[in-house]
XYZ file of C-alpha atoms in Angstrom:
442
model
C -0.407 0.091 0.047
C 1.284 3.405 -0.359
C 1.276 6.214 1.918
C 1.129 10.443 1.393
C 2.353 11.702 3.585
C 3.145 15.670 3.210
C 4.567 18.666 5.263
C 4.613 22.519 4.654
C 7.980 25.010 4.617
C 7.868 28.296 5.561
C 8.919 30.504 2.764
C 10.729 33.426 5.087
C 11.529 35.675 2.488
C 8.609 37.942 1.196
C 9.476 40.447 -0.817
C 9.215 38.149 -3.748
C 6.441 38.616 -5.909
C 4.245 35.487 -4.649
C 0.933 37.856 -4.362
C 1.523 38.368 -8.478
C 1.794 35.350 -9.335
C -0.621 34.358 -7.518
C -2.979 37.068 -8.636
C -2.124 35.844 -12.440
C -2.426 32.094 -12.102
C -5.929 32.190 -10.612
C -7.442 35.298 -13.059
C -5.367 32.424 -15.462
C -8.213 29.690 -14.427
C -11.225 32.360 -14.006
C -10.734 33.200 -17.663
C -10.317 28.742 -18.613
C -13.096 28.394 -16.519
C -15.337 31.167 -18.217
C -14.353 29.396 -21.224
C -14.791 25.877 -21.108
C -18.426 26.398 -19.951
C -19.228 27.928 -23.073
C -17.788 24.961 -24.917
C -18.464 22.325 -21.981
C -21.318 20.370 -24.721
C -18.136 20.390 -27.334
C -15.458 18.772 -24.229
C -18.402 16.684 -22.893
C -18.598 13.962 -26.419
C -14.579 13.610 -25.504
C -14.624 10.440 -23.265
C -11.722 9.615 -22.352
C -9.523 12.336 -20.010
C -6.589 13.056 -21.291
C -7.859 13.464 -25.311
C -10.579 15.652 -23.679
C -7.693 17.991 -21.804
C -5.977 17.976 -25.108
C -9.324 19.305 -26.971
C -8.453 21.457 -23.762
C -5.529 22.577 -24.742
C -5.333 23.515 -28.586
C -8.797 25.869 -27.894
C -7.184 28.902 -25.836
C -2.618 27.672 -27.208
C -1.613 28.192 -30.453
C 1.197 26.397 -31.642
C 3.194 25.599 -35.107
C 0.097 22.701 -36.032
C -2.897 24.739 -34.215
C -4.737 28.298 -34.300
C -6.234 28.996 -30.804
C -10.036 30.041 -30.619
C -9.568 31.985 -28.210
C -6.361 34.690 -26.615
C -5.290 33.340 -23.823
C -2.008 33.500 -24.861
C -1.929 37.023 -25.746
C -3.828 37.840 -21.663
C -0.911 35.998 -20.696
C 1.643 35.209 -22.169
C 4.818 33.869 -21.635
C 3.009 31.847 -18.935
C 4.973 28.495 -18.212
C 3.877 25.511 -19.770
C 3.284 23.240 -16.561
C 1.165 26.116 -14.592
C -0.544 26.080 -17.952
C -1.534 23.456 -17.879
C -1.834 23.255 -13.981
C -4.883 25.686 -15.128
C -6.541 24.069 -17.277
C -7.127 21.033 -15.498
C -8.064 23.274 -11.999
C -10.642 24.599 -14.666
C -12.317 21.431 -16.596
C -12.989 19.715 -12.784
C -14.642 22.670 -12.084
C -16.964 23.244 -15.101
C -16.939 19.154 -14.768
C -18.550 19.119 -11.391
C -20.894 21.847 -12.231
C -22.648 19.999 -14.944
C -22.982 17.248 -13.112
C -24.152 18.684 -10.172
C -26.655 21.062 -12.387
C -27.585 17.208 -14.368
C -28.426 15.943 -11.129
C -30.090 19.436 -8.695
C -32.748 19.239 -13.112
C -33.148 15.121 -12.382
C -34.289 15.163 -9.042
C -36.931 17.737 -10.106
C -36.090 20.244 -6.829
C -37.086 24.172 -6.766
C -34.554 25.506 -4.683
C -30.870 25.138 -3.624
C -29.838 25.541 -7.443
C -25.645 25.055 -7.962
C -24.326 28.229 -9.001
C -21.653 28.370 -11.794
C -18.821 30.603 -10.371
C -16.004 31.737 -11.285
C -13.684 32.723 -8.682
C -11.674 30.289 -7.303
C -8.908 29.796 -4.788
C -6.553 27.925 -6.567
C -3.047 27.859 -5.254
C -0.084 27.203 -8.373
C 1.920 23.893 -8.772
C 5.823 24.386 -8.557
C 7.186 21.507 -11.597
C 10.759 20.564 -11.213
C 13.204 21.810 -13.093
C 10.852 24.471 -15.314
C 9.516 26.425 -11.691
C 11.248 25.196 -8.906
C 14.623 24.524 -8.183
C 16.548 22.954 -5.091
C 19.339 25.288 -3.929
C 22.531 24.220 -2.433
C 22.878 21.749 -0.374
C 22.648 22.348 2.980
C 21.240 25.540 2.499
C 17.503 26.663 3.666
C 16.988 28.248 0.288
C 15.325 27.720 -3.016
C 14.337 28.863 -6.749
C 10.928 29.399 -7.501
C 9.895 31.150 -11.947
C 7.780 34.097 -10.525
C 5.642 36.384 -12.419
C 6.604 40.198 -11.131
C 4.522 42.082 -13.091
C 6.054 42.090 -16.798
C 7.537 38.928 -17.100
C 8.611 35.038 -15.765
C 11.860 35.141 -13.412
C 13.744 32.875 -11.474
C 13.676 34.847 -7.558
C 15.957 32.724 -4.301
C 13.350 32.470 -1.534
C 14.465 31.307 2.365
C 12.981 28.556 3.845
C 12.976 28.159 7.278
C 15.690 26.577 8.934
C 13.690 24.454 11.623
C 11.152 22.908 8.337
C 14.085 22.172 6.478
C 16.313 20.215 9.195
C 13.220 18.171 9.751
C 12.617 17.514 5.991
C 16.862 16.339 6.536
C 16.472 14.218 9.677
C 12.642 12.019 8.976
C 13.078 12.741 4.803
C 16.685 12.698 3.322
C 17.167 10.672 0.502
C 13.675 10.255 -0.648
C 11.930 12.238 -3.638
C 9.513 15.019 -3.040
C 6.971 16.092 -5.408
C 6.903 18.972 -6.863
C 6.026 21.482 -3.989
C 2.875 23.238 -4.050
C 1.757 27.448 -2.836
C 0.214 26.526 0.254
C -0.978 30.452 2.237
C -2.362 29.952 6.444
C -2.159 32.892 8.708
C -1.067 35.521 6.270
C 1.677 33.355 5.978
C 2.951 31.724 2.252
C 4.042 27.976 2.729
C 5.242 25.607 0.089
C 3.900 22.271 0.390
C 6.095 18.698 0.064
C 4.603 15.570 -0.104
C 6.530 12.035 -0.093
C 5.299 8.802 -1.215
C 6.234 5.199 0.915
C 5.285 1.334 0.248
C 4.140 0.400 3.511
C 3.357 -3.552 4.145
C 1.005 -3.953 6.926
C 1.583 -6.730 9.950
C -0.790 -10.084 7.820
C -0.659 -11.893 11.953
C -3.682 -14.345 12.377
C -6.042 -12.995 15.210
C -4.933 -14.981 17.763
C -2.549 -13.733 17.936
C -2.465 -10.090 17.470
C -1.612 -7.466 19.998
C -4.038 -4.654 19.537
C -3.691 -0.954 21.017
C -7.440 -0.437 21.852
C -8.214 3.344 22.612
C -10.904 5.253 24.311
C -11.158 8.738 23.487
C -12.878 11.256 26.111
C -12.819 14.572 26.858
C -11.947 15.104 30.706
C -8.614 12.048 29.803
C -7.860 12.891 26.172
C -7.981 8.719 25.340
C -7.292 5.393 27.524
C -4.901 2.790 25.454
C -4.966 -0.524 26.344
C -2.850 -3.514 25.120
C -4.698 -6.699 25.008
C -4.207 -9.558 23.911
C -7.061 -12.486 22.125
C -6.983 -14.423 25.163
C -8.630 -11.062 26.951
C -4.741 -10.336 28.745
C -3.546 -6.976 29.330
C -0.085 -6.489 28.362
C -0.390 -2.558 29.258
C -2.208 0.498 30.357
C -1.808 4.598 29.922
C -3.805 7.766 30.197
C -2.727 10.185 27.901
C -4.116 14.014 28.801
C -2.387 17.237 28.349
C -3.360 18.906 30.850
C -1.863 22.430 29.907
C -2.974 22.698 26.605
C -6.508 22.509 27.209
C -5.734 24.853 30.390
C -4.564 27.078 28.199
C -8.023 26.691 24.993
C -10.197 26.512 27.814
C -8.375 30.439 29.052
C -9.172 31.765 25.603
C -11.802 30.789 25.486
C -13.127 32.839 28.576
C -10.935 35.918 27.167
C -13.678 35.467 23.485
C -16.410 35.342 26.164
C -15.299 38.200 27.970
C -14.500 40.053 25.308
C -17.341 39.556 22.798
C -19.597 40.623 26.240
C -18.457 43.448 25.550
C -17.948 44.347 21.905
C -19.516 41.727 20.313
C -19.281 38.253 18.359
C -17.898 40.721 15.206
C -14.406 41.521 16.451
C -13.819 38.473 17.766
C -12.538 36.649 14.445
C -8.317 36.463 15.154
C -9.395 35.498 19.133
C -11.698 32.054 17.446
C -8.794 31.431 15.022
C -6.062 31.602 17.527
C -8.207 29.734 19.363
C -8.971 26.750 16.967
C -4.761 26.531 16.294
C -4.733 25.178 19.748
C -7.037 22.922 19.752
C -5.420 21.631 16.162
C -2.242 21.195 17.407
C -3.464 19.396 21.104
C -5.074 16.961 18.268
C -1.625 16.269 17.341
C -0.193 15.580 19.839
C -3.215 13.391 21.243
C -2.934 10.930 17.524
C 1.270 10.940 17.762
C 1.039 9.393 21.433
C -1.356 7.406 20.787
C 0.165 6.149 17.632
C 4.072 6.342 19.516
C 2.381 4.560 22.182
C 0.800 1.159 19.993
C 4.105 1.257 17.980
C 6.300 0.828 21.046
C 3.711 -1.959 22.646
C 4.022 -3.357 18.385
C 0.722 -3.616 18.113
C -0.289 -4.834 15.022
C -4.201 -3.013 15.236
C -5.419 0.049 16.463
C -9.160 -0.051 17.555
C -10.713 3.339 18.069
C -14.676 3.365 18.270
C -16.813 4.869 15.238
C -17.858 7.929 16.941
C -20.764 9.555 15.057
C -23.006 12.436 16.643
C -25.677 13.733 14.310
C -28.166 16.049 15.905
C -28.125 19.270 17.922
C -25.791 19.357 20.585
C -27.285 20.903 24.450
C -25.907 20.606 27.972
C -23.986 21.931 30.319
C -20.530 20.552 27.717
C -21.808 21.364 24.081
C -19.028 23.905 23.768
C -16.203 20.703 24.683
C -18.167 18.619 22.586
C -18.075 21.053 19.862
C -14.525 21.414 20.170
C -13.600 18.189 20.370
C -11.661 16.465 17.054
C -12.338 13.193 17.166
C -12.342 12.373 13.539
C -9.538 14.929 13.110
C -7.874 12.824 15.847
C -8.478 9.409 14.301
C -7.374 10.145 10.342
C -4.033 11.322 12.026
C -3.377 8.373 14.188
C -4.643 6.011 11.162
C -2.330 8.140 8.818
C 0.998 7.588 11.610
C -0.201 4.103 12.614
C -0.187 3.361 8.399
C 3.369 4.757 8.078
C 3.845 1.780 10.905
C 2.879 -1.136 9.415
C -0.112 -0.823 12.319
C -4.169 -1.539 10.164
C -6.889 0.530 11.592
C -10.595 -0.731 13.287
C -13.551 0.874 14.340
C -15.872 -0.706 16.325
C -19.605 0.348 17.516
C -19.455 2.990 19.680
C -22.656 1.535 21.942
C -22.668 1.057 25.590
C -18.983 0.725 25.910
C -19.019 3.154 28.657
C -22.185 2.440 29.836
C -21.893 -1.143 30.551
C -19.373 -2.875 33.153
C -16.245 -5.037 31.700
C -16.322 -7.393 34.099
C -19.836 -8.094 33.057
C -22.084 -6.674 36.149
C -24.430 -4.572 33.586
C -24.955 -0.276 33.730
C -22.548 1.334 35.802
C -23.788 4.354 37.562
C -21.509 7.988 36.928
C -19.947 9.909 40.141
C -21.675 13.460 39.596
C -18.410 14.506 41.143
C -15.739 12.824 38.789
C -17.371 12.330 36.016
C -14.061 9.688 34.940
C -15.173 7.018 38.042
C -18.166 4.759 38.009
C -19.911 2.484 41.066
C -20.076 -1.676 39.654
C -22.907 -2.687 40.135
C -21.400 -4.927 42.686
C -20.399 -1.966 44.269
C -16.690 -1.400 43.032
C -15.564 1.778 42.320
C -13.214 1.649 38.800
C -12.166 4.483 36.083
C -15.404 4.811 33.600
C -13.049 5.398 30.205
C -10.563 2.144 31.477
C -13.488 -0.109 31.503
C -14.399 1.359 28.428
C -11.298 0.568 26.761
C -11.314 -2.756 27.778
C -15.113 -3.533 26.527
C -13.610 -1.717 22.771
C -10.682 -4.244 22.381
C -13.031 -6.914 23.517
C -15.864 -6.295 21.023
C -12.522 -5.972 18.475
C -11.605 -9.589 19.371
C -14.626 -11.275 19.401
C -15.719 -10.291 16.036
C -12.258 -11.248 13.802
C -12.504 -14.316 16.128
C -16.025 -15.114 15.494
C -16.379 -13.691 12.019
C -14.452 -16.659 9.904
C -15.851 -19.297 11.922
C -18.466 -21.718 9.555
C -22.027 -21.277 11.195
C -22.272 -24.421 13.064
C -19.243 -23.400 15.106
C -20.276 -19.882 15.542
C -23.901 -21.307 16.581
C -22.806 -23.587 19.447
C -20.023 -21.310 20.463
C -22.295 -18.863 20.778
C -24.786 -20.949 22.465
C -22.657 -21.493 25.450
C -21.865 -17.910 25.537
C -25.079 -15.875 24.690
C -23.482 -12.503 24.952
C -21.275 -12.895 21.644
C -24.772 -12.893 19.914
C -25.270 -8.956 20.531
C -22.279 -7.304 19.441
C -23.659 -3.922 21.191
C -23.295 -5.518 24.617
C -20.138 -7.709 24.482
C -18.337 -6.521 27.299
C -14.527 -7.530 28.092
C -15.984 -10.354 30.244
C -17.465 -12.002 27.375
C -14.004 -11.847 25.888
C -12.744 -14.024 28.564
C -15.360 -16.693 28.656
C -15.571 -16.969 24.835
C -11.778 -17.441 24.805
C -12.254 -20.162 27.494
C -14.645 -21.801 25.464
C -12.778 -21.671 21.991
C -9.517 -23.489 23.962
C -12.064 -26.219 24.530
C -13.151 -26.838 21.748
C -10.289 -27.157 20.417
C -9.331 -29.321 22.454
C -12.214 -31.468 21.765
């Protein structure tokens, strides 16, 4: 399997015509989008994407053997060929998307929600190697870009962030990066490099697998449990970043007081800073989970399938809205795949509600929400109990799935709780493992 990783390197030298280049590129894309929308009836008759692209280029670019129908070369003289082709591809995609949405809207017969066609875009140019981008002297934090200075396309030397370049040299030395894409974030420009890796996933049989079951939470960021197929717990870890969360909640308090006095219209920068803190928190959580699983030689990282639909209400609605559960799983999935580990998800119903020992529904402590009381009177960490149940449900599913119907029915008769996956707990896995061992011995 191929995994693609990217990293943005900040451009330190700002007195170069990046804005002019970005402006003329977007003007070219807008102009091409308007042209191709006019002649789309002609272009859509060409089924092959490569031939359609060639026909689109012949409409706007004059060569010795072709006379262009439109005056693109006059409006945008000396535009590099690779940049022109990137603009053509972006414009074709925009028009094709609009036409498809329009056909679906007409087929549905809807009276409202008609798709709008717009030529405005936020396209970012790609600096193809040798013709648009050249690497600087080895060991130096520099590169050369071909930019538009308002009159002509010329080569400019740009300084790149030293820390970013050191990261690339340390982690991606010897690996070829794709053509960098210009990116703008927080009023700064970056060159985003992409790297493609070939990875091999582990093919360990289910009975020999080691998994890392993860319960993502709001109070505790993540609770991880290392588990074997027979229910043996090899390790547990509570991952929490209290200082980062405290900093974010402090900024939320400042925003609340500011909006009370001045309104919400002027709080955009404060909200942007809070979002950046929240994104950085999700990065740290995902990295810590993947690192812990890798240290314990886990084959699979198991998450809950978290889907929250509808309006969020209650005293913790702001925390739930800021909870980047899907982003954490996505980042952790990418890091796990780079190291050859797989990702799996199970149904989240009743993982925290039921005790891992099979005693039934737990009673949450209203003073300390992370603790709970079992029906037997035992007090335990609710998130840790949930992580046991998450790992158990994964193994119950994977152990029963490949079995023949007769063996599966026999095991379900001996352990009735495994018939309904949304009520399975850790104790059911222990019982199922014992029954499977007796069945194999017989």
